[in-house]
CSV table of C-alpha atoms in Angstrom, one decimal:
chain,number,residue,atom,x,y,z
A,1429,MET,CA,96.9,184.9,68.6
A,1430,SER,CA,93.9,185.5,70.5
A,1431,THR,CA,94.4,187.6,73.5
A,1432,PHE,CA,92.2,185.4,76.4
A,1433,ASN,CA,90.5,187.5,79.0
A,1434,VAL,CA,90.1,186.7,82.6
A,1435,PRO,CA,86.5,186.1,83.1
A,1436,LYS,CA,84.7,188.2,85.5
A,1437,ARG,CA,82.0,186.4,87.7
A,1438,GLU,CA,79.2,188.4,85.2
A,1439,GLU,CA,80.9,186.8,82.5
A,1440,VAL,CA,80.7,183.0,83.2
A,1441,SER,CA,77.8,180.6,83.4
A,1442,GLU,CA,75.3,180.8,86.8
A,1443,LYS,CA,77.2,177.1,87.4
A,1444,ASN,CA,80.7,178.7,87.2
A,1445,GLN,CA,79.5,181.5,89.0
A,1446,ALA,CA,78.6,179.2,92.4
A,1447,ILE,CA,82.4,178.2,91.9
A,1448,PHE,CA,83.7,181.4,91.5
A,1449,ASP,CA,81.9,181.9,94.5
A,1450,ASN,CA,83.2,178.7,97.0
A,1451,LEU,CA,87.0,179.8,95.4
A,1452,GLU,CA,86.2,183.1,96.9
A,1453,LYS,CA,85.3,181.6,100.3
A,1454,ALA,CA,87.9,179.4,100.2
A,1455,LEU,CA,90.6,181.6,98.6
A,1456,GLY,CA,89.8,184.6,99.5
A,1457,PHE,CA,90.1,185.1,95.4
A,1458,VAL,CA,89.7,183.5,92.0
A,1459,PRO,CA,92.8,182.7,90.7
A,1460,ASN,CA,93.5,184.2,87.0
A,1461,LEU,CA,93.6,180.6,86.0
A,1462,TYR,CA,90.8,179.0,87.5
A,1463,ALA,CA,88.4,181.6,85.8
A,1464,THR,CA,90.4,181.2,82.8
A,1465,TYR,CA,88.9,177.5,82.7
A,1466,ALA,CA,85.4,179.1,83.1
A,1467,HIS,CA,85.6,180.0,79.3
A,1468,SER,CA,83.9,176.4,79.2
A,1469,GLU,CA,80.5,175.6,81.0
A,1470,ASN,CA,82.3,172.5,82.4
A,1471,ALA,CA,85.9,172.5,82.5
A,1472,LEU,CA,86.3,174.5,85.8
A,1473,GLU,CA,84.3,172.0,87.3
A,1474,ASN,CA,86.1,169.0,85.6
A,1475,TYR,CA,89.5,170.1,86.9
A,1476,LEU,CA,88.5,171.2,90.3
A,1477,THR,CA,87.3,167.5,90.3
A,1478,LEU,CA,90.3,165.8,89.6
A,1479,SER,CA,93.1,167.9,91.6
A,1480,GLY,CA,90.9,167.6,94.2
A,1481,SER,CA,90.3,164.0,94.0
A,1482,LYS,CA,91.7,161.4,96.6
A,1483,THR,CA,95.3,160.5,96.1
A,1484,SER,CA,98.1,158.3,97.7
A,1485,LEU,CA,99.9,161.2,97.7
A,1486,ASN,CA,99.7,164.2,101.1
A,1487,ALA,CA,99.6,167.4,100.3
A,1488,LYS,CA,103.4,168.3,100.8
A,1489,GLN,CA,104.2,165.4,98.2
A,1490,LYS,CA,101.9,166.7,95.6
A,1491,GLU,CA,104.1,170.1,95.7
A,1492,VAL,CA,106.7,168.4,94.5
A,1493,VAL,CA,105.5,166.7,91.5
A,1494,ASN,CA,103.8,169.9,90.9
A,1495,LEU,CA,106.6,172.0,91.0
A,1496,ALA,CA,109.1,169.8,89.0
A,1497,VAL,CA,105.8,169.3,86.6
A,1498,SER,CA,105.7,173.1,85.8
A,1499,GLU,CA,109.3,173.6,85.7
A,1500,VAL,CA,109.8,171.4,82.7
A,1501,ASN,CA,106.5,172.4,81.4
A,1502,SER,CA,108.2,176.7,81.8
A,1503,CYS,CA,104.9,177.7,83.2
A,1504,SER,CA,105.1,180.6,85.0
A,1505,TYR,CA,101.7,180.7,86.5
A,1506,CYS,CA,102.0,177.4,88.3
A,1507,LEU,CA,105.5,177.9,89.1
A,1508,ALA,CA,104.5,181.1,91.0
A,1509,ALA,CA,101.2,179.5,92.6
A,1510,HIS,CA,103.1,176.2,93.4
A,1511,THR,CA,106.1,178.1,94.8
A,1512,ALA,CA,103.5,180.0,97.2
A,1513,ILE,CA,101.9,176.5,98.1
A,1514,GLY,CA,104.6,174.9,98.1
A,1515,LYS,CA,106.1,177.3,101.0
A,1516,MET,CA,102.7,177.2,102.9
A,1517,ASN,CA,103.7,173.0,103.0
A,1518,GLY,CA,106.5,173.7,104.5
A,1519,PHE,CA,109.1,173.8,101.9
A,1520,THR,CA,112.3,176.5,102.2
A,1521,ASP,CA,113.2,178.1,99.4
A,1522,THR,CA,116.2,176.5,98.7
A,1523,GLN,CA,114.0,173.2,99.0
A,1524,ILE,CA,111.6,174.7,96.6
A,1525,LEU,CA,114.6,175.5,94.3
A,1526,GLU,CA,115.6,171.9,94.4
A,1527,LEU,CA,112.4,170.4,93.8
A,1528,ARG,CA,111.6,172.8,90.3
A,1529,GLY,CA,114.8,170.7,89.4
A,1530,GLY,CA,113.6,167.8,89.8
A,1531,GLN,CA,115.6,166.7,93.0
A,1532,ALA,CA,115.8,166.8,97.0
A,1533,SER,CA,118.4,166.0,98.6
A,1534,PHE,CA,117.0,166.7,101.8
A,1535,ASP,CA,114.8,163.9,101.8
A,1536,SER,CA,115.8,160.7,99.6
A,1537,LYS,CA,112.1,159.7,99.5
A,1538,LEU,CA,111.2,163.2,97.6
A,1539,ASN,CA,114.2,163.0,95.8
A,1540,ALA,CA,112.8,160.0,94.0
A,1541,LEU,CA,109.3,161.4,93.7
A,1542,ALA,CA,110.4,164.6,91.9
A,1543,GLY,CA,113.0,162.8,89.8
A,1544,LEU,CA,110.3,160.5,88.6
A,1545,ALA,CA,107.7,163.7,88.2
A,1546,LYS,CA,110.2,165.4,85.8
A,1547,ASN,CA,111.2,162.5,83.8
A,1548,LEU,CA,107.5,161.5,83.0
A,1549,THR,CA,107.3,165.1,82.0
A,1550,GLU,CA,110.2,165.3,80.1
A,1551,THR,CA,109.8,161.7,78.5
A,1552,ARG,CA,105.6,162.3,77.7
A,1553,GLY,CA,105.2,159.1,80.4
A,1554,ALA,CA,107.8,157.1,79.0
A,1555,ALA,CA,109.9,157.2,82.1
A,1556,ASP,CA,113.7,156.0,82.6
A,1557,ASN,CA,113.4,152.2,84.4
A,1558,THR,CA,116.2,153.5,86.4
A,1559,VAL,CA,114.0,156.2,87.8
A,1560,VAL,CA,110.8,154.4,88.5
A,1561,ASP,CA,113.5,151.3,90.1
A,1562,GLN,CA,114.7,154.3,92.5
A,1563,PHE,CA,111.1,155.5,92.9
A,1564,PHE,CA,110.2,152.0,94.6
A,1565,ASN,CA,113.6,151.6,96.1
A,1566,GLU,CA,112.5,154.6,98.4
A,1567,GLY,CA,109.5,152.9,99.4
A,1568,TRP,CA,106.7,154.0,97.2
A,1569,THR,CA,104.0,151.8,96.1
A,1570,LYS,CA,102.1,150.8,92.6
A,1571,GLU,CA,99.7,153.1,93.6
A,1572,ASN,CA,102.2,156.1,94.4
A,1573,LEU,CA,103.5,155.6,91.1
A,1574,VAL,CA,99.4,155.6,89.2
A,1575,ASP,CA,98.7,158.7,91.5
A,1576,THR,CA,102.1,160.5,90.7
A,1577,ILE,CA,101.2,160.0,87.0
A,1578,VAL,CA,97.7,161.1,87.4
A,1579,LEU,CA,98.7,163.8,89.1
A,1580,VAL,CA,101.6,164.8,86.4
A,1581,GLY,CA,98.5,164.7,84.2
A,1582,ASP,CA,96.4,166.9,86.4
A,1583,LYS,CA,99.4,169.8,86.4
A,1584,THR,CA,100.4,169.6,82.3
A,1585,ILE,CA,96.6,170.4,81.8
A,1586,SER,CA,97.3,173.8,84.0
A,1587,ASN,CA,100.8,174.1,82.6
A,1588,TYR,CA,99.0,174.1,78.9
A,1589,LEU,CA,95.9,176.0,79.7
A,1590,HIS,CA,98.2,179.1,80.9
A,1591,LYS,CA,101.3,178.5,78.1
A,1592,THR,CA,98.3,178.8,75.7
A,1593,THR,CA,96.3,181.7,77.0
A,1594,ASP,CA,99.0,183.7,79.1
A,1595,VAL,CA,97.1,185.3,81.7
A,1596,PRO,CA,98.4,187.3,83.9
A,1597,VAL,CA,99.9,185.7,87.1
A,1598,ASP,CA,98.4,186.7,90.4
A,1599,PHE,CA,101.0,185.0,92.7
A,1600,PRO,CA,104.4,186.3,93.0
A,1601,ALA,CA,106.3,185.9,90.2
A,1602,VAL,CA,109.4,183.5,90.5
A,1603,GLN,CA,112.4,184.2,88.5
A,1604,PRO,CA,113.7,181.1,85.5
A,1605,LEU,CA,116.0,178.6,87.3
A,1606,GLU,CA,118.9,178.7,85.0
A,1607,VAL,CA,118.8,182.6,86.0
A,1608,ILE,CA,119.2,181.8,89.8
A,1609,GLU,CA,121.3,179.1,89.4
A,1610,ALA,CA,123.8,180.9,86.7
């Protein structure tokens, strides 16, 4: 397989250089996975538009989905990034481990969301009726369901990009869940 480099600012198009500059201002750095999108003239802009688009899910709820999906897809990059973001959104280390497993014993509504995200990812969108029913029984809406599916797709894109390119993880690494649970 070809090796994918993480492109530097001077190696990307002017349009992507401007995006790099904005990321640098907003985050303090350009995450390696975002930089990898810049191998394409349009992918970085398109992905950031998708991931930053309006949704009925708040930031904390989005991290529930991101963690569950990234665990199912075994994406070390996204698990590391979303563990850090999850902590910034108030989740504890123990809660993050549960969310990675598609559960949230500490909150029944988030438990239904995590279970749906995990199930959608495992079944490639053919969610089990009982999982969907549990989601609705916890007070989620049809809008929330659609937005969750869009977020599963969003995160799957990044999971696949990292799994294919294997660029270095530039967030604190996390252990595989099965090692922690053993």
